[in-house]
Coordinates of C-alpha atoms and ligand atoms in Angstrom, one line a residue:
M1 CA 44.8 -35.1 -64.7
T2 CA 47.3 -37.7 -65.8
C3 CA 48.7 -37.4 -69.2
P4 CA 50.6 -40.6 -69.8
H5 CA 51.6 -39.6 -73.3
A6 CA 53.2 -36.3 -72.2
A7 CA 56.4 -35.7 -74.1
A8 CA 59.6 -36.3 -72.2
G9 CA 60.8 -33.0 -70.7
A10 CA 57.2 -31.6 -70.7
V11 CA 55.9 -30.1 -67.5
R12 CA 53.1 -32.2 -66.1
T13 CA 50.3 -31.1 -63.9
Y14 CA 50.6 -32.7 -60.5
P15 CA 49.1 -34.7 -58.7
F16 CA 48.3 -37.2 -61.4
G17 CA 44.7 -38.4 -61.4
D18 CA 42.8 -38.3 -58.2
R19 CA 43.4 -41.6 -56.5
V20 CA 42.9 -41.5 -52.8
D21 CA 42.6 -45.2 -52.1
L22 CA 45.4 -47.8 -51.9
E23 CA 46.2 -47.7 -55.6
L24 CA 48.7 -45.4 -57.4
D25 CA 48.1 -43.7 -60.7
P26 CA 49.7 -45.7 -63.5
A27 CA 51.8 -42.6 -64.4
Y28 CA 54.3 -43.4 -61.6
A29 CA 55.2 -46.8 -63.0
E30 CA 55.6 -45.2 -66.5
L31 CA 57.8 -42.4 -65.1
R32 CA 60.0 -44.7 -63.2
K33 CA 60.9 -46.3 -66.5
T34 CA 60.9 -43.3 -68.8
E35 CA 61.5 -40.1 -66.9
P36 CA 62.2 -40.7 -63.2
V37 CA 63.1 -37.1 -62.4
V38 CA 60.2 -35.1 -63.9
R39 CA 59.2 -31.5 -63.9
V40 CA 55.7 -31.0 -62.4
R41 CA 53.4 -28.0 -61.8
M42 CA 52.3 -28.3 -58.1
P43 CA 48.9 -27.2 -56.9
Y44 CA 50.5 -24.3 -54.9
G45 CA 53.7 -22.2 -55.5
G46 CA 54.7 -23.3 -59.1
E47 CA 57.0 -25.9 -60.5
A48 CA 59.1 -28.6 -58.8
W49 CA 61.0 -31.7 -59.7
L50 CA 59.2 -35.0 -58.8
L51 CA 61.3 -38.1 -58.0
T52 CA 59.7 -41.5 -58.5
R53 CA 62.5 -44.1 -58.2
H54 CA 63.7 -45.7 -55.0
A55 CA 67.4 -45.0 -55.6
D56 CA 66.8 -41.3 -56.3
V57 CA 64.4 -40.8 -53.4
K58 CA 66.7 -42.5 -51.0
K59 CA 69.7 -40.6 -52.1
A60 CA 67.9 -37.2 -52.2
S61 CA 66.4 -37.7 -48.7
A62 CA 69.8 -38.2 -47.2
D63 CA 71.3 -35.2 -49.0
P64 CA 71.6 -32.1 -46.8
R65 CA 71.7 -29.9 -49.8
L66 CA 68.0 -30.6 -50.3
S67 CA 66.5 -28.6 -47.5
M68 CA 63.0 -28.3 -46.1
H69 CA 64.1 -25.3 -44.1
A70 CA 65.2 -23.5 -47.3
G71 CA 61.6 -23.7 -48.5
A72 CA 60.1 -22.5 -45.2
D73 CA 58.5 -19.0 -45.1
R74 CA 58.3 -18.7 -48.8
D75 CA 55.8 -19.7 -51.4
V76 CA 57.5 -23.0 -52.1
P77 CA 56.0 -25.3 -54.7
R78 CA 53.9 -27.7 -52.6
A79 CA 50.9 -30.0 -52.4
A80 CA 48.9 -28.2 -49.7
P81 CA 47.9 -24.6 -48.9
R82 CA 50.1 -24.5 -45.8
A83 CA 53.6 -26.0 -46.1
L84 CA 53.8 -29.1 -43.9
D85 CA 57.2 -28.0 -42.6
S86 CA 55.4 -25.1 -40.8
V87 CA 54.7 -27.4 -37.9
G88 CA 57.2 -29.4 -35.8
L89 CA 60.8 -30.3 -36.5
M90 CA 60.7 -30.5 -40.2
G91 CA 61.2 -26.9 -41.3
M92 CA 63.6 -25.9 -38.6
P93 CA 67.1 -24.6 -39.4
P94 CA 69.6 -27.5 -39.6
E95 CA 71.3 -26.6 -36.3
A96 CA 68.1 -26.2 -34.4
H97 CA 66.7 -29.3 -36.0
A98 CA 69.7 -31.5 -35.0
R99 CA 69.6 -30.1 -31.4
L100 CA 65.9 -30.6 -30.9
R101 CA 65.9 -34.0 -32.5
R102 CA 68.6 -35.1 -30.0
L103 CA 66.5 -33.7 -27.2
V104 CA 63.4 -35.7 -28.0
S105 CA 64.8 -38.8 -29.8
R106 CA 65.6 -40.4 -26.5
A107 CA 61.9 -40.8 -25.8
F108 CA 61.4 -42.7 -29.1
T109 CA 64.3 -45.1 -29.2
A110 CA 63.4 -48.8 -29.9
R111 CA 64.3 -49.6 -26.2
R112 CA 62.1 -46.9 -24.8
V113 CA 59.2 -48.0 -27.0
A114 CA 59.7 -51.6 -26.0
G115 CA 59.1 -50.4 -22.4
L116 CA 55.8 -48.8 -23.6
R117 CA 54.6 -51.9 -25.4
P118 CA 52.7 -53.5 -22.5
R119 CA 50.7 -50.2 -22.1
I120 CA 50.1 -50.0 -25.9
A121 CA 48.8 -53.6 -25.8
E122 CA 46.6 -52.7 -22.8
I123 CA 45.1 -49.8 -24.6
T124 CA 44.6 -51.9 -27.7
H125 CA 42.9 -54.7 -25.8
G126 CA 40.7 -52.2 -23.9
L127 CA 39.4 -50.8 -27.3
I128 CA 38.8 -54.4 -28.6
D129 CA 37.0 -55.3 -25.3
S130 CA 34.5 -52.5 -25.8
L131 CA 34.2 -53.3 -29.5
V132 CA 33.3 -56.9 -28.7
A133 CA 31.0 -55.9 -25.9
D134 CA 29.0 -53.6 -28.2
G135 CA 28.9 -56.2 -31.0
G136 CA 29.3 -55.7 -34.8
P137 CA 29.0 -54.2 -37.3
A138 CA 31.3 -51.4 -36.1
D139 CA 33.6 -48.8 -37.6
L140 CA 37.2 -49.7 -37.0
V141 CA 38.4 -46.2 -37.8
Q142 CA 36.6 -44.7 -34.8
R143 CA 36.8 -47.8 -32.6
L144 CA 40.5 -48.6 -33.0
A145 CA 42.6 -47.0 -35.8
L146 CA 42.2 -43.4 -34.5
P147 CA 41.8 -43.8 -30.7
L148 CA 44.8 -46.1 -30.3
P149 CA 47.6 -43.8 -31.6
T150 CA 45.8 -40.8 -30.2
A151 CA 45.6 -42.3 -26.7
V152 CA 49.3 -43.4 -26.9
I153 CA 50.7 -40.0 -28.0
C154 CA 48.5 -38.1 -25.5
E155 CA 49.8 -40.3 -22.7
M156 CA 53.4 -40.0 -23.8
L157 CA 53.3 -36.3 -24.1
G158 CA 51.0 -35.7 -21.1
I159 CA 48.2 -34.1 -23.1
P160 CA 44.6 -34.9 -21.9
H161 CA 42.9 -37.3 -24.2
D162 CA 39.7 -35.3 -23.7
D163 CA 41.2 -32.3 -25.5
R164 CA 41.6 -34.4 -28.7
H165 CA 38.9 -32.4 -30.6
I166 CA 41.3 -29.4 -30.5
F167 CA 44.2 -31.1 -32.1
R168 CA 42.0 -33.1 -34.4
A169 CA 40.5 -29.9 -35.8
F170 CA 43.9 -28.5 -36.6
T171 CA 45.3 -31.7 -37.9
E172 CA 42.3 -31.9 -40.3
A173 CA 43.0 -28.4 -41.5
L174 CA 46.8 -28.8 -41.8
M175 CA 46.4 -32.1 -43.7
S176 CA 44.0 -30.6 -46.1
A177 CA 45.2 -30.4 -49.7
S178 CA 42.1 -28.8 -51.1
R179 CA 39.3 -28.9 -48.4
H180 CA 40.3 -25.6 -46.7
T181 CA 41.6 -22.2 -47.8
E182 CA 45.0 -20.9 -46.6
E183 CA 43.1 -18.5 -44.3
E184 CA 41.1 -21.3 -42.7
V185 CA 44.3 -23.3 -42.1
A186 CA 46.0 -20.2 -40.6
A187 CA 43.1 -19.6 -38.2
A188 CA 43.1 -23.2 -37.1
A189 CA 46.9 -23.0 -36.5
E190 CA 46.4 -19.9 -34.3
E191 CA 43.8 -21.7 -32.2
Y192 CA 46.0 -24.7 -31.8
A193 CA 49.0 -22.6 -30.8
D194 CA 46.8 -20.8 -28.2
Y195 CA 45.7 -24.1 -26.8
L196 CA 49.2 -25.5 -26.6
R197 CA 50.5 -22.3 -25.0
G198 CA 47.8 -22.5 -22.3
Y199 CA 48.5 -26.1 -21.7
V200 CA 52.2 -25.7 -21.4
A201 CA 51.7 -22.9 -18.8
K202 CA 49.5 -25.2 -16.8
R203 CA 52.0 -28.0 -16.9
R204 CA 54.8 -25.7 -16.0
E205 CA 53.0 -25.2 -12.7
Q206 CA 52.2 -28.8 -12.2
P207 CA 54.9 -31.0 -13.7
E208 CA 54.1 -34.7 -14.2
D209 CA 56.2 -37.8 -15.3
D210 CA 55.7 -37.2 -19.0
L211 CA 57.5 -35.9 -22.1
L212 CA 56.0 -32.5 -22.0
S213 CA 57.2 -31.9 -18.4
A214 CA 60.6 -33.2 -19.4
L215 CA 60.7 -30.7 -22.3
I216 CA 59.5 -27.9 -20.1
E217 CA 62.3 -28.7 -17.7
A218 CA 64.8 -28.7 -20.5
Q219 CA 63.6 -25.3 -21.6
D220 CA 63.7 -23.9 -18.0
E221 CA 67.3 -25.2 -17.6
G222 CA 68.0 -22.6 -20.3
G223 CA 69.7 -22.5 -23.6
Q224 CA 68.4 -25.8 -25.1
L225 CA 64.9 -25.0 -26.1
S226 CA 63.0 -21.7 -26.8
G227 CA 59.3 -21.2 -26.0
N228 CA 58.4 -21.3 -29.6
E229 CA 60.5 -24.4 -30.3
L230 CA 58.8 -26.2 -27.4
L231 CA 55.4 -25.4 -29.0
M232 CA 56.5 -26.5 -32.4
L233 CA 57.9 -29.7 -31.1
V234 CA 54.9 -30.7 -29.0
G235 CA 52.5 -29.5 -31.6
G236 CA 54.2 -31.5 -34.4
M237 CA 54.5 -34.7 -32.3
L238 CA 50.9 -34.6 -31.4
I239 CA 49.9 -34.4 -35.0
G240 CA 52.5 -36.7 -36.5
G241 CA 51.9 -39.1 -33.7
H242 CA 48.3 -40.0 -34.5
E243 CA 47.1 -39.0 -38.0
T244 CA 49.7 -41.0 -39.9
T245 CA 49.4 -44.2 -37.8
A246 CA 45.6 -44.0 -37.8
G247 CA 45.5 -43.8 -41.6
Q248 CA 48.0 -46.6 -41.9
L249 CA 46.3 -48.9 -39.5
A250 CA 42.9 -48.6 -41.1
G251 CA 44.4 -48.9 -44.6
Q252 CA 46.4 -52.0 -43.6
I253 CA 43.4 -53.7 -42.1
A254 CA 41.3 -52.9 -45.2
L255 CA 43.9 -54.4 -47.4
L256 CA 44.2 -57.6 -45.4
L257 CA 40.4 -58.0 -45.3
G258 CA 40.0 -57.2 -49.0
G259 CA 39.6 -59.6 -51.9
D260 CA 39.1 -63.2 -50.6
R261 CA 40.7 -62.5 -47.2
T262 CA 43.6 -64.8 -48.0
H263 CA 46.1 -62.4 -46.5
W264 CA 44.1 -62.1 -43.3
E265 CA 43.8 -65.8 -43.0
E266 CA 47.5 -66.2 -43.6
L267 CA 48.2 -63.8 -40.7
C268 CA 45.8 -65.5 -38.4
A269 CA 47.4 -68.8 -39.1
R270 CA 50.9 -67.5 -38.7
P271 CA 51.0 -64.8 -36.0
A272 CA 54.8 -64.8 -36.0
L273 CA 54.5 -63.1 -39.4
V274 CA 53.1 -59.9 -37.8
P275 CA 56.4 -57.9 -37.7
S276 CA 57.3 -58.6 -41.4
A277 CA 53.7 -58.2 -42.4
V278 CA 53.6 -54.7 -40.9
E279 CA 56.7 -53.8 -42.9
E280 CA 55.2 -55.1 -46.1
L281 CA 51.9 -53.3 -45.4
L282 CA 53.9 -50.0 -44.7
R283 CA 55.5 -50.5 -48.1
I284 CA 52.2 -51.0 -50.0
V285 CA 49.8 -48.7 -48.1
P286 CA 50.6 -45.1 -49.3
L287 CA 50.9 -42.5 -46.6
W288 CA 50.5 -39.3 -48.7
S289 CA 47.8 -38.8 -51.3
S290 CA 50.5 -37.3 -53.5
V291 CA 53.7 -36.1 -51.9
G292 CA 54.9 -35.0 -48.5
P293 CA 56.9 -31.8 -47.6
S294 CA 58.9 -30.1 -50.4
R295 CA 62.7 -29.5 -50.3
V296 CA 64.7 -26.7 -52.0
A297 CA 68.2 -27.2 -53.4
T298 CA 70.7 -25.0 -51.6
E299 CA 73.2 -25.5 -54.5
D300 CA 73.2 -27.2 -57.9
I301 CA 73.0 -30.9 -57.5
E302 CA 72.6 -33.9 -59.8
I303 CA 69.9 -36.5 -59.3
G304 CA 69.2 -39.4 -61.7
G305 CA 71.2 -37.6 -64.4
V306 CA 69.2 -34.3 -64.1
T307 CA 70.8 -31.1 -62.8
I308 CA 68.6 -29.5 -60.1
R309 CA 69.5 -25.8 -59.9
A310 CA 70.0 -24.0 -56.6
G311 CA 66.6 -22.6 -55.5
E312 CA 64.5 -25.2 -57.3
A313 CA 62.0 -27.3 -55.4
V314 CA 62.0 -31.1 -55.2
V315 CA 59.3 -33.5 -54.1
Y316 CA 59.4 -37.3 -53.6
S317 CA 56.8 -39.9 -54.1
L318 CA 57.6 -42.4 -51.3
A319 CA 54.7 -44.6 -52.5
S320 CA 56.2 -44.8 -56.0
A321 CA 59.7 -45.6 -54.6
N322 CA 58.1 -48.3 -52.5
R323 CA 56.8 -50.0 -55.6
D324 CA 60.0 -49.8 -57.6
E325 CA 60.5 -53.0 -59.5
D326 CA 64.3 -52.5 -59.5
V327 CA 64.3 -53.0 -55.7
F328 CA 61.2 -55.1 -54.9
E329 CA 60.5 -58.3 -56.7
D330 CA 56.8 -58.5 -57.6
A331 CA 56.6 -55.0 -56.3
G332 CA 52.8 -54.6 -56.7
S333 CA 51.9 -57.6 -54.7
L334 CA 51.5 -58.0 -50.9
V335 CA 54.0 -60.6 -49.7
L336 CA 53.6 -60.9 -46.0
D337 CA 56.8 -62.8 -45.4
R338 CA 59.0 -60.6 -47.8
A339 CA 62.5 -61.2 -46.7
A340 CA 64.4 -58.0 -47.5
N341 CA 62.2 -54.9 -47.3
P342 CA 64.1 -51.6 -47.6
H343 CA 60.9 -49.6 -47.9
L344 CA 60.9 -45.8 -47.5
A345 CA 57.6 -45.5 -45.7
F346 CA 59.3 -43.6 -42.8
G347 CA 61.5 -41.6 -45.1
Q348 CA 65.3 -41.5 -44.9
G349 CA 68.1 -39.3 -43.8
P350 CA 67.9 -36.4 -41.3
H351 CA 64.1 -36.2 -41.3
F352 CA 63.6 -40.0 -40.9
C353 CA 60.4 -40.5 -39.0
L354 CA 61.1 -39.9 -35.3
G355 CA 58.2 -42.0 -34.3
A356 CA 58.9 -45.0 -36.5
P357 CA 59.5 -47.4 -33.5
L358 CA 56.3 -46.2 -31.8
A359 CA 54.3 -46.5 -35.0
R360 CA 55.6 -50.0 -35.6
A361 CA 54.8 -51.1 -32.0
E362 CA 51.2 -49.7 -32.4
L363 CA 50.6 -51.4 -35.8
Q364 CA 52.0 -54.7 -34.5
C365 CA 50.0 -54.7 -31.3
A366 CA 46.8 -53.9 -33.2
L367 CA 47.3 -56.7 -35.8
E368 CA 48.4 -59.2 -33.1
A369 CA 45.3 -58.4 -31.0
L370 CA 42.8 -58.4 -33.9
T371 CA 44.1 -61.6 -35.5
T372 CA 44.1 -63.5 -32.2
R373 CA 40.9 -62.2 -30.8
L374 CA 38.8 -61.7 -33.9
P375 CA 39.9 -64.1 -36.6
T376 CA 36.5 -64.1 -38.2
L377 CA 36.8 -60.3 -38.8
R378 CA 35.5 -59.2 -42.3
L379 CA 34.4 -56.1 -44.1
A380 CA 30.8 -55.3 -43.5
V381 CA 30.4 -53.6 -46.9
P382 CA 31.7 -54.6 -50.3
E383 CA 35.3 -53.5 -50.7
G384 CA 34.4 -51.2 -53.6
E385 CA 32.1 -49.3 -51.3
L386 CA 34.7 -48.2 -48.8
A387 CA 34.9 -44.4 -48.7
W388 CA 38.3 -42.7 -48.7
H389 CA 38.9 -39.1 -47.6
E390 CA 39.1 -36.7 -50.6
G391 CA 41.2 -33.5 -50.7
M392 CA 43.5 -34.5 -47.9
L393 CA 47.3 -34.8 -47.9
V394 CA 47.3 -38.2 -46.3
R395 CA 45.2 -41.0 -47.5
G396 CA 42.6 -42.4 -45.1
L397 CA 39.4 -44.2 -44.8
V398 CA 36.3 -42.2 -43.8
E399 CA 35.0 -45.4 -42.1
L400 CA 36.0 -49.0 -42.0
P401 CA 32.8 -51.0 -41.4
V402 CA 33.6 -54.5 -40.1
T403 CA 31.8 -57.4 -38.5
W404 CA 33.0 -60.8 -37.1
Ligands
LIG1 C1 52.8 -45.4 -39.7 C2 52.9 -44.2 -39.2 C3 53.9 -43.2 -39.6 C4 54.4 -43.0 -40.9 C5 54.1 -43.8 -42.2 C6 55.3 -41.8 -40.8 C7 56.0 -41.3 -41.8 C8 56.9 -40.3 -41.7 C9 57.7 -39.8 -42.8 C10 57.6 -40.3 -44.2 C11 58.5 -38.8 -42.3 C12 59.5 -38.0 -43.1 C13 59.0 -37.0 -44.0 C14 60.0 -36.6 -45.0 O1 61.2 -36.7 -44.8 O2 59.6 -36.0 -46.1 C15 58.1 -38.6 -40.9 C16 58.7 -37.6 -40.1 C17 58.3 -37.5 -38.8 N1 57.4 -38.3 -38.1 FE1 56.4 -39.9 -38.7 N2 55.3 -41.4 -39.5 C18 54.4 -42.2 -38.7 C19 54.2 -42.1 -37.4 C20 54.8 -41.2 -36.5 C21 54.6 -41.2 -35.1 C22 53.8 -42.2 -34.3 C23 55.3 -40.1 -34.6 C24 55.3 -39.7 -33.2 C25 55.8 -38.7 -32.6 C26 55.9 -39.4 -35.8 C27 56.6 -38.3 -35.7 C28 57.4 -37.8 -36.8 C29 58.2 -36.6 -36.7 C30 58.4 -35.7 -35.4 C31 58.8 -36.4 -38.0 C32 59.8 -35.3 -38.4 C33 61.2 -35.7 -38.2 C34 62.2 -34.7 -38.6 O3 61.9 -33.7 -39.3 O4 63.3 -34.8 -38.1 N3 55.6 -40.1 -36.9 N4 57.2 -39.5 -40.6

């Protein structure tokens, strides 16, 4: 639990409080002022340094001496039973990380994603067509927020949408902070890897015009991609490509529809605001319940006046950085036409979110379609009754009941 009066220099138990909705524990605002680089005891693996200020998080994220890879394969202090860097690009050695990022980043450039936009809009409108046909009230998590990014990443990669229960089950286990034991997460990981191996083998025999086939070809050409790397990449993109965006989209809509719906009405009246509104919503809607992947210092470094010793772990609160009053005027308020918005919702530096252009396109398409087609949209339950997932690494609504 939070101890707002803990003495400076004391080790605090992390996470603070148990907020899983859109709010942050008040301890973050306090720490930004009094002790922005603070020692915390993590739920797994021991003590780490927690960074809460925008300037420190930004600087540290770009510093290669703070390495996710250095924490891989050890009991690194962390927020979840299984280190997040155990899947995908994040925990790879720096050389392999850079090589693989180069290989896949071509698929996620702003230009490539602009080409996908008509298809993203088509999927969005298809989901809204069936929502309208069935009538309200309806749950927007199951009817839009989850199926939209899931369908898009499946199509991009060439994974059948009908197999989504398999990667949903593993995603749920991997993203668990306290719902599953380490053994359960490991068993789910094994099942997921088996599925991916089988699917890659099938696709190798029957290539298609998709990212998975392109990656298999790159692997077969030799030297660029090992079998295990291919699995890690595809597995990571499949998970990163839907869970985060789904949580964001539902959280963003809930925030817009909350209170007296002024923000929603503002967006309906000024559709040109959608791109800047999405950036502002990304800033305010927290991704992680507490923190994302941990880093380990590979040598002594100084952050915010504190010396972090080689071998010590560091975690960042992106949500706290995104509400830093030194960077954002009126930081706690949603300002849909905020002019400068250097938020860190997609991270920074070598691990900057690969899928940021895709996520932005999906969020923008969804808000454009909803505000133009369903301007009377409103919550079907009182805001205070919305249920948020407990014990998960990323924040997310269990359901988003709406009507129109
Ligand atoms: C709104 C939705 C999303 C948010 C808020 C988000 C956020 C993030 C953040 C904060 C990181 C960096 C973590 C760190 O440095 O600690 C990250 C990395 C990553 N994201 Fe996203 N993400 C989103 C959507 C996506 C999508 C759609 C994809 C599609 C493939 C994706 C793929 C990745 C990958 C592969 C990485 C690891 C990059 C690396 O280690 O080089 N993300 N994301």
